[in-house]
Structure formats: C-alpha cells, structure tokens
Short mmCIF file of C-alpha atoms in Angstrom, two decimals:
data_model
loop_
_atom_site.label_atom_id
_atom_site.label_comp_id
_atom_site.label_asym_id
_atom_site.label_seq_id
_atom_site.Cartn_x
_atom_site.Cartn_y
_atom_site.Cartn_z
CA MET A 1 -54.89 129.75 85.69
CA THR A 2 -51.71 129.94 87.96
CA GLY A 3 -50.04 126.94 89.46
CA THR A 4 -47.76 124.26 88.06
CA GLY A 5 -50.08 121.48 87.83
CA THR A 6 -50.78 118.96 84.94
CA THR A 7 -53.54 119.08 82.34
CA LEU A 8 -55.05 115.96 81.52
CA VAL A 9 -56.37 115.70 78.01
CA ILE A 10 -58.78 112.83 77.48
CA GLY A 11 -58.89 111.82 73.63
CA ALA A 12 -55.39 113.54 73.15
CA THR A 13 -55.09 111.76 69.61
CA GLY A 14 -58.56 112.96 68.46
CA THR A 15 -59.66 115.97 66.38
CA THR A 16 -59.85 118.51 69.21
CA GLY A 17 -57.77 116.54 71.84
CA SER A 18 -54.81 116.61 69.52
CA ARG A 19 -55.10 120.44 68.65
CA THR A 20 -55.76 121.31 72.29
CA THR A 21 -52.72 119.21 73.50
CA ALA A 22 -50.62 121.02 70.75
CA ARG A 23 -51.64 124.61 72.16
CA LEU A 24 -51.21 123.58 75.61
CA THR A 25 -47.51 122.18 75.08
CA ALA A 26 -46.66 125.14 72.89
CA ALA A 27 -47.60 127.53 75.63
CA GLY A 28 -45.42 125.58 78.13
CA HIS A 29 -48.09 123.84 80.07
CA ARG A 30 -47.61 120.17 81.36
CA VAL A 31 -50.18 117.83 79.64
CA ARG A 32 -50.78 114.24 80.23
CA ALA A 33 -52.08 112.82 77.00
CA ALA A 34 -54.76 110.15 77.69
CA GLY A 35 -55.94 107.35 75.17
CA ARG A 36 -56.55 103.61 75.24
CA ARG A 37 -53.23 102.96 73.77
CA ALA A 38 -51.26 105.61 75.43
CA THR A 39 -49.96 106.88 72.08
CA PRO A 40 -46.91 109.16 72.29
CA VAL A 41 -47.80 112.76 71.72
CA PRO A 42 -45.04 115.45 71.15
CA GLY A 43 -44.42 117.36 74.33
CA ALA A 44 -46.87 115.41 76.52
CA GLU A 45 -46.82 112.49 78.86
CA PRO A 46 -48.79 109.60 77.47
CA VAL A 47 -51.07 107.44 79.62
CA ALA A 48 -53.45 104.70 79.17
CA PHE A 49 -56.97 105.60 79.69
CA ASP A 50 -60.48 103.88 78.94
CA TRP A 51 -63.69 105.29 80.14
CA TYR A 52 -64.91 101.85 80.90
CA ASP A 53 -61.95 100.58 82.77
CA PRO A 54 -61.71 102.38 86.29
CA ALA A 55 -58.27 100.76 86.79
CA THR A 56 -56.82 103.33 84.36
CA HIS A 57 -58.24 106.29 86.12
CA ALA A 58 -55.87 106.63 88.95
CA ALA A 59 -52.77 106.96 87.03
CA ALA A 60 -54.34 109.45 84.56
CA LEU A 61 -55.50 111.76 87.36
CA ASP A 62 -52.39 111.57 89.52
CA GLY A 63 -51.30 115.30 90.01
CA VAL A 64 -53.75 116.60 87.57
CA ASP A 65 -55.64 119.97 88.38
CA ARG A 66 -57.20 120.56 85.07
CA VAL A 67 -59.06 118.14 82.66
CA TYR A 68 -60.24 118.30 79.20
CA LEU A 69 -63.13 115.85 78.78
CA ILE A 70 -64.08 114.09 75.50
CA PRO A 71 -67.11 111.94 76.21
CA PRO A 72 -66.83 108.25 75.32
CA LEU A 73 -67.63 108.04 71.43
CA GLY A 74 -71.13 106.40 70.53
CA ASP A 75 -72.30 105.96 73.98
CA PRO A 76 -75.99 107.20 74.22
CA ASP A 77 -75.45 107.51 78.33
CA PRO A 78 -72.02 108.70 78.75
CA ALA A 79 -72.92 109.95 82.18
CA ALA A 80 -72.93 106.34 83.66
CA VAL A 81 -69.14 106.26 83.24
CA MET A 82 -68.25 110.04 83.26
CA LEU A 83 -69.92 111.20 86.45
CA PRO A 84 -68.14 108.49 88.63
CA PHE A 85 -64.96 109.59 87.09
CA LEU A 86 -65.34 113.27 87.65
CA ARG A 87 -66.31 112.62 91.22
CA ARG A 88 -62.99 110.71 91.64
CA ALA A 89 -61.12 113.63 89.84
CA ARG A 90 -62.45 116.14 92.27
CA THR A 91 -61.51 114.13 95.24
CA ALA A 92 -58.00 113.61 93.80
CA GLY A 93 -57.50 117.44 93.47
CA THR A 94 -58.68 118.41 89.90
CA ARG A 95 -59.94 122.00 90.23
CA ARG A 96 -61.09 122.82 86.57
CA ALA A 97 -62.95 120.75 84.00
CA VAL A 98 -63.71 121.60 80.56
CA LEU A 99 -66.16 119.52 78.61
CA LEU A 100 -66.66 119.04 75.04
CA SER A 101 -70.45 118.74 74.05
CA SER A 102 -72.36 119.94 71.18
CA SER A 103 -74.45 122.99 70.27
CA ALA A 104 -77.23 120.48 69.57
CA VAL A 105 -77.37 119.18 73.17
CA PRO A 106 -78.57 121.64 75.84
CA GLU A 107 -77.82 121.42 79.69
CA GLY A 108 -79.71 118.49 81.09
CA GLY A 109 -80.61 117.23 77.51
CA PRO A 110 -79.74 113.68 76.38
CA ALA A 111 -76.36 111.94 76.50
CA VAL A 112 -73.56 114.26 77.40
CA GLY A 113 -76.30 117.05 78.43
CA VAL A 114 -76.62 115.17 81.67
CA VAL A 115 -72.85 115.70 82.55
CA HIS A 116 -73.13 119.21 81.45
CA GLN A 117 -75.79 119.50 84.06
CA ALA A 118 -73.81 118.08 86.77
CA LEU A 119 -70.37 119.88 85.93
CA PRO A 120 -71.03 123.15 87.94
CA GLU A 121 -72.03 121.12 91.11
CA LEU A 122 -68.64 119.03 90.80
CA PHE A 123 -66.32 121.86 90.18
CA GLU A 124 -66.07 125.63 91.08
CA GLN A 125 -64.25 126.20 87.87
CA TRP A 126 -65.71 124.72 84.64
CA ALA A 127 -66.79 125.36 81.21
CA VAL A 128 -68.79 123.39 78.60
CA LEU A 129 -67.67 123.92 74.86
CA ARG A 130 -70.78 123.35 72.61
CA PRO A 131 -69.47 123.65 69.13
CA SER A 132 -71.66 123.45 66.04
CA TRP A 133 -70.74 120.85 63.49
CA PHE A 134 -67.02 120.51 62.62
CA MET A 135 -65.66 121.57 59.28
CA GLN A 136 -63.26 118.67 59.74
CA ASN A 137 -66.16 116.16 58.88
CA VAL A 138 -65.26 116.89 55.16
CA THR A 139 -61.67 115.50 55.41
CA GLY A 140 -62.09 113.02 58.11
CA MET A 141 -64.29 109.70 58.50
CA HIS A 142 -67.65 111.03 58.99
CA ALA A 143 -70.50 109.46 57.17
CA HIS A 144 -71.07 112.40 55.15
CA ALA A 145 -67.24 112.59 54.07
CA ARG A 146 -67.46 108.97 53.16
CA SER A 147 -70.41 109.57 50.91
CA ILE A 148 -68.71 112.40 49.11
CA ARG A 149 -65.59 110.27 48.13
CA GLU A 150 -67.68 107.50 46.69
CA ASP A 151 -70.03 109.60 44.36
CA GLY A 152 -69.84 113.28 44.85
CA THR A 153 -73.23 113.26 46.52
CA LEU A 154 -74.19 114.90 49.96
CA TRP A 155 -77.31 113.15 51.46
CA THR A 156 -79.05 114.80 54.29
CA ALA A 157 -82.50 114.95 55.91
CA THR A 158 -82.13 118.72 57.00
CA GLY A 159 -84.37 120.10 54.41
CA SER A 160 -83.69 123.84 53.91
CA GLY A 161 -81.99 124.04 57.23
CA ARG A 162 -78.82 125.78 57.88
CA VAL A 163 -75.97 124.75 60.48
CA GLY A 164 -72.80 126.44 62.03
CA PHE A 165 -70.71 123.38 61.68
CA VAL A 166 -68.15 122.84 64.29
CA ASP A 167 -67.50 119.25 65.58
CA ALA A 168 -64.67 117.32 64.06
CA ASP A 169 -65.88 113.91 64.83
CA ASP A 170 -69.15 114.82 63.25
CA ILE A 171 -67.71 116.42 60.07
CA ALA A 172 -65.14 113.53 59.76
CA ALA A 173 -68.09 111.37 59.12
CA VAL A 174 -69.25 113.63 56.25
CA ALA A 175 -65.92 113.59 54.82
CA LEU A 176 -65.74 109.92 54.56
CA HIS A 177 -68.75 110.00 52.29
CA ILE A 178 -67.30 112.81 50.16
CA ARG A 179 -64.05 111.17 49.52
CA GLU A 180 -65.63 107.85 48.40
CA ASP A 181 -68.54 108.98 46.03
CA GLY A 182 -68.84 112.61 45.96
CA THR A 183 -72.23 112.60 47.48
CA LEU A 184 -73.23 114.10 50.88
CA TRP A 185 -76.19 112.32 52.29
CA THR A 186 -78.16 114.24 55.06
CA ALA A 187 -81.51 114.46 56.60
CA THR A 188 -80.91 118.24 56.91
CA GLY A 189 -83.03 119.56 53.95
CA SER A 190 -82.35 123.08 53.39
CA GLY A 191 -81.59 123.85 57.17
CA LEU A 192 -78.51 125.93 57.85
CA VAL A 193 -75.47 125.12 60.12
CA GLY A 194 -72.74 127.27 61.63
CA PHE A 195 -69.77 124.90 60.81
CA VAL A 196 -66.75 125.52 63.06
CA ASP A 197 -63.15 124.71 62.61
CA ALA A 198 -61.68 122.28 65.23
CA ASP A 199 -58.71 124.62 65.30
CA ASP A 200 -61.05 127.20 66.61
CA ILE A 201 -62.41 124.84 69.24
CA ALA A 202 -58.91 124.06 70.46
CA ALA A 203 -58.12 127.71 70.81
CA VAL A 204 -61.15 128.23 72.92
CA ALA A 205 -60.35 125.08 75.05
CA LEU A 206 -56.84 126.60 75.63
CA HIS A 207 -58.32 129.83 77.31
CA ALA A 208 -61.13 127.86 78.94
CA LEU A 209 -58.43 125.45 80.68
CA THR A 210 -55.81 128.04 81.48
CA ASP A 211 -57.05 131.68 81.91
CA ASP A 212 -56.99 132.78 85.29
CA ARG A 213 -60.60 133.01 85.53
CA ALA A 214 -62.66 130.11 84.43
CA PRO A 215 -65.71 130.84 81.97
CA ASN A 216 -68.08 129.11 84.47
CA ASP A 217 -70.40 128.94 81.47
CA ASP A 218 -71.65 126.99 78.32
CA LEU A 219 -69.85 128.38 75.23
CA VAL A 220 -71.66 127.80 71.98
CA LEU A 221 -69.13 127.76 69.17
CA THR A 222 -69.76 128.30 65.57
CA GLY A 223 -68.01 129.60 62.44
CA PRO A 224 -68.76 133.20 60.95
CA GLU A 225 -71.49 132.20 58.84
CA ALA A 226 -74.65 129.52 58.72
CA LEU A 227 -74.41 127.20 55.64
CA GLY A 228 -76.70 124.73 54.22
CA TYR A 229 -75.50 121.39 52.86
CA ASP A 230 -76.09 122.74 49.34
CA ASP A 231 -73.68 125.60 50.10
CA LEU A 232 -71.23 123.07 51.52
CA ALA A 233 -71.42 120.98 48.35
CA ALA A 234 -71.02 123.91 46.13
CA LEU A 235 -67.93 125.31 47.90
CA ILE A 236 -66.29 122.04 48.02
CA THR A 237 -66.78 121.82 44.16
CA GLU A 238 -65.48 125.36 43.64
CA VAL A 239 -62.53 125.11 45.90
CA THR A 240 -61.40 121.34 45.17
CA GLY A 241 -62.55 121.07 41.68
CA ARG A 242 -64.29 117.83 42.51
CA PRO A 243 -67.99 117.88 41.75
CA VAL A 244 -69.88 117.12 44.96
CA VAL A 245 -73.62 116.88 45.39
CA HIS A 246 -76.00 117.01 48.44
CA ARG A 247 -78.80 114.43 48.39
CA PRO A 248 -81.46 115.05 50.94
CA ILE A 249 -83.03 111.83 52.40
CA SER A 250 -85.46 111.28 55.17
CA ARG A 251 -84.71 110.85 59.06
CA GLU A 252 -85.52 107.09 58.54
CA GLN A 253 -83.30 106.73 55.48
CA LEU A 254 -80.49 108.28 57.34
CA ARG A 255 -80.94 106.27 60.36
CA ASP A 256 -80.71 103.09 58.47
CA ARG A 257 -77.60 104.08 56.60
CA LEU A 258 -75.75 105.18 59.86
CA SER A 259 -76.73 101.80 61.32
CA ALA A 260 -74.17 100.18 59.30
CA LEU A 261 -71.44 102.17 61.11
CA MET A 262 -72.70 102.30 64.65
CA SER A 263 -75.41 101.31 67.01
CA VAL A 264 -79.00 101.73 66.00
CA GLU A 265 -79.56 103.98 69.00
CA PHE A 266 -76.71 106.14 68.17
CA ALA A 267 -77.54 106.31 64.51
CA ALA A 268 -80.96 107.28 65.59
CA LEU A 269 -79.76 110.13 67.74
CA LEU A 270 -77.73 111.43 64.82
CA ALA A 271 -80.42 111.21 62.53
CA ASP A 272 -82.52 113.23 64.88
CA LEU A 273 -80.00 115.92 65.05
CA ASP A 274 -80.16 116.14 61.21
CA ARG A 275 -83.91 116.61 61.66
CA ALA A 276 -83.41 119.38 64.23
CA ILE A 277 -81.14 121.18 61.53
CA ALA A 278 -84.02 120.96 59.12
CA GLU A 279 -86.21 122.64 61.58
CA GLY A 280 -83.75 125.47 62.15
CA ALA A 281 -82.24 124.41 65.41
CA GLU A 282 -78.57 125.13 64.18
CA ASP A 283 -79.22 128.10 62.15
CA ARG A 284 -77.09 130.79 64.37
CA VAL A 285 -73.73 132.14 64.71
CA THR A 286 -72.06 133.26 67.73
CA GLU A 287 -69.17 135.53 68.60
CA THR A 288 -67.75 133.26 71.36
CA VAL A 289 -64.61 132.49 69.27
CA GLN A 290 -63.75 135.90 68.73
CA ARG A 291 -64.57 136.96 72.35
CA LEU A 292 -62.49 134.36 73.92
CA THR A 293 -59.39 134.21 71.45
CA GLY A 294 -59.40 137.77 70.07
CA ARG A 295 -59.61 136.81 66.57
CA PRO A 296 -62.54 135.98 64.21
CA PRO A 297 -63.35 132.04 63.35
CA ARG A 298 -62.23 130.68 60.17
CA THR A 299 -64.67 130.61 57.10
CA PHE A 300 -65.39 127.37 55.58
CA ARG A 301 -63.84 128.53 52.33
CA ALA A 302 -60.57 129.39 54.32
CA PHE A 303 -60.66 126.06 55.86
CA LEU A 304 -60.83 124.28 52.38
CA GLU A 305 -58.19 126.24 51.06
CA LYS A 306 -55.91 125.44 53.82
CA GLU A 307 -56.93 121.89 54.75
CA PRO A 308 -56.46 118.78 52.41
CA GLY A 309 -60.02 118.55 50.97
CA PRO A 310 -61.93 115.55 50.45
CA THR A 311 -60.45 114.88 47.08
CA ALA A 312 -56.84 116.38 47.41
CA ALA A 313 -55.32 113.05 47.29
CA GLY A 314 -57.65 111.58 44.78
CA ALA A 315 -60.61 109.41 45.01
CA GLY A 316 -60.39 107.04 47.97
CA ALA A 317 -57.75 108.80 49.79
CA ALA A 318 -57.77 108.72 53.41
CA ARG A 319 -55.92 110.70 56.27
#
C-alpha cells in the first residue's frame, strides 16, 4: 500500500497486536500503538485508547490511514462500540481496516461476526483475519493453560473433534491451566483443531495492512495440521518432559469453570465453541498463511520447541 500514513494497531501489547506492531516497524512503517495505558512499544508512537471511552478515539485516529482491529475482550456485543468507532475512522480518513476475528465466527454471526459483516460497507480496502485457536494458549493465561500448570490435565468438551488452533488469547487461557496443574480441561471431546501460531497471524496481518492490493476477503488461518486435545497433551508431554493430560468435560461443566474467570455470557459462548469443535466445526486446514506470506505455517511441535513451554520455567511459572 503506497503512501506515508500511519497504521493504528489497537491492542498493540497483546498477542497478535505486539507481533503485528513489531513486523510493521521492522518494515519501516509508522505505527501508533494503542492501548488503555499507552504503554511504550519499541519503534511505535504510544497512544491511550479505550473502546468504551470515545474521548480517546480522536487522538488515536489522527493521521491514520490503516487500522488493525482487536475487538474488546470478553464483550458479547462488540459491534455496539466498534461500529461507531469505524464510522468515525472512515470520516477521519482511514482507508483500510483489518479485523481480527475467529474461524469459529462467520460473517454475520454472533459477537464480532456483526462487525465482519459491516466492514466491506465501511471501507473499500479491508480484510478479516479468522484464525483458528492460538498455539500461544499453551504458554499464556488461557483457562486451558492454567489447568495444565496446576495438575497436568487438559479438560475439554470437544469429544473426538479436531481443531486448527490459532488465536493467542484463546490459547493463552489453555496455557494457564497447563502451567498450574498439568491438566487441560475442554468440552471438545475428540474434535480436531487447526491450531495456528500468533507469529503466522501477524505475518498475514502485515500483508493485509500493507500490500498494494487489499485482500478484501475473510481469511481463515490455520496451522498445517488439525490436532485433537489428546494430541496436544501428548506433544506437550513429549517435547517439554512434563506429563500433561486432557480431561474431557461437558459443555455445562466447562461453562461453570470459565464463569470464575469471566462473565457467564462469555463463558457460555466459549463453551459453545468447544462443543462446536466436538461436532467437527474446526476440523480443517487452509493454505492461507502459505499463500499470503510465501512460507508454510509453523507446526505445533516446532512451536513448542521454540517457545517457552507451559512447564519450561517450572510449575507455576508465568510469562
């Protein structure tokens, strides 16, 4: 994308936002790093930003022609605050918007799916990144991660479903459980997921934000293989040397566990996503990372071998 404008990265200290900011600055782009505390980010201009405080929006948008959008976390209706902001951004001169959504949320679906549906009407240049579950969830603060840290068990309600993991915030919850007790609790059963590395998401985000031609599409991002949570636990055990087990539980049990960490409504939404995995909704892999970046996505094994694992610093360790 030609021009000398500024890219606004919302959530610039988060899992994908920090990685996207680093790639943009390394490529010589001007970046405004937005967050509630205006935390300094190397190579970027920090700015205070709060989705729920419109008084912070004008300064964040000044001189911006591209924006990377991380929805407000835990909000079951993000469109209520995001759509007014996006209309304001368009009026202020923003030409391209790249939204981080989820492979589990289709256009027009619940939560951020409403924003996805509106984006092409607001901007001529746009993209929606729909990653599968994040690999980083095994090293961050996701509920699954915490469970593994505590007792080496992975609890889910996905049955035998498989998932192509991608979203770092989701996988961060997984990591929280892993580090605390070695157990991964899910409602995914034997469902499969195409887990994806947040670095691969950021690499795609860089292209979506800066290529001369915008994708103008939704991009489902996965890793190169679909894995079940039993596979995940086995790989973590093999690579890190710490025994980790997956404990399948019901959708209702997972909802109740998550309710201790978040609103009941959002806990129910996440539990429903696990149930969808059990039914096969995430059993897929795509070539999007390869097509956009020119290289294959990282495998989960390679991720574990490179990243600090859920037990790399010992039980109870945090990042």
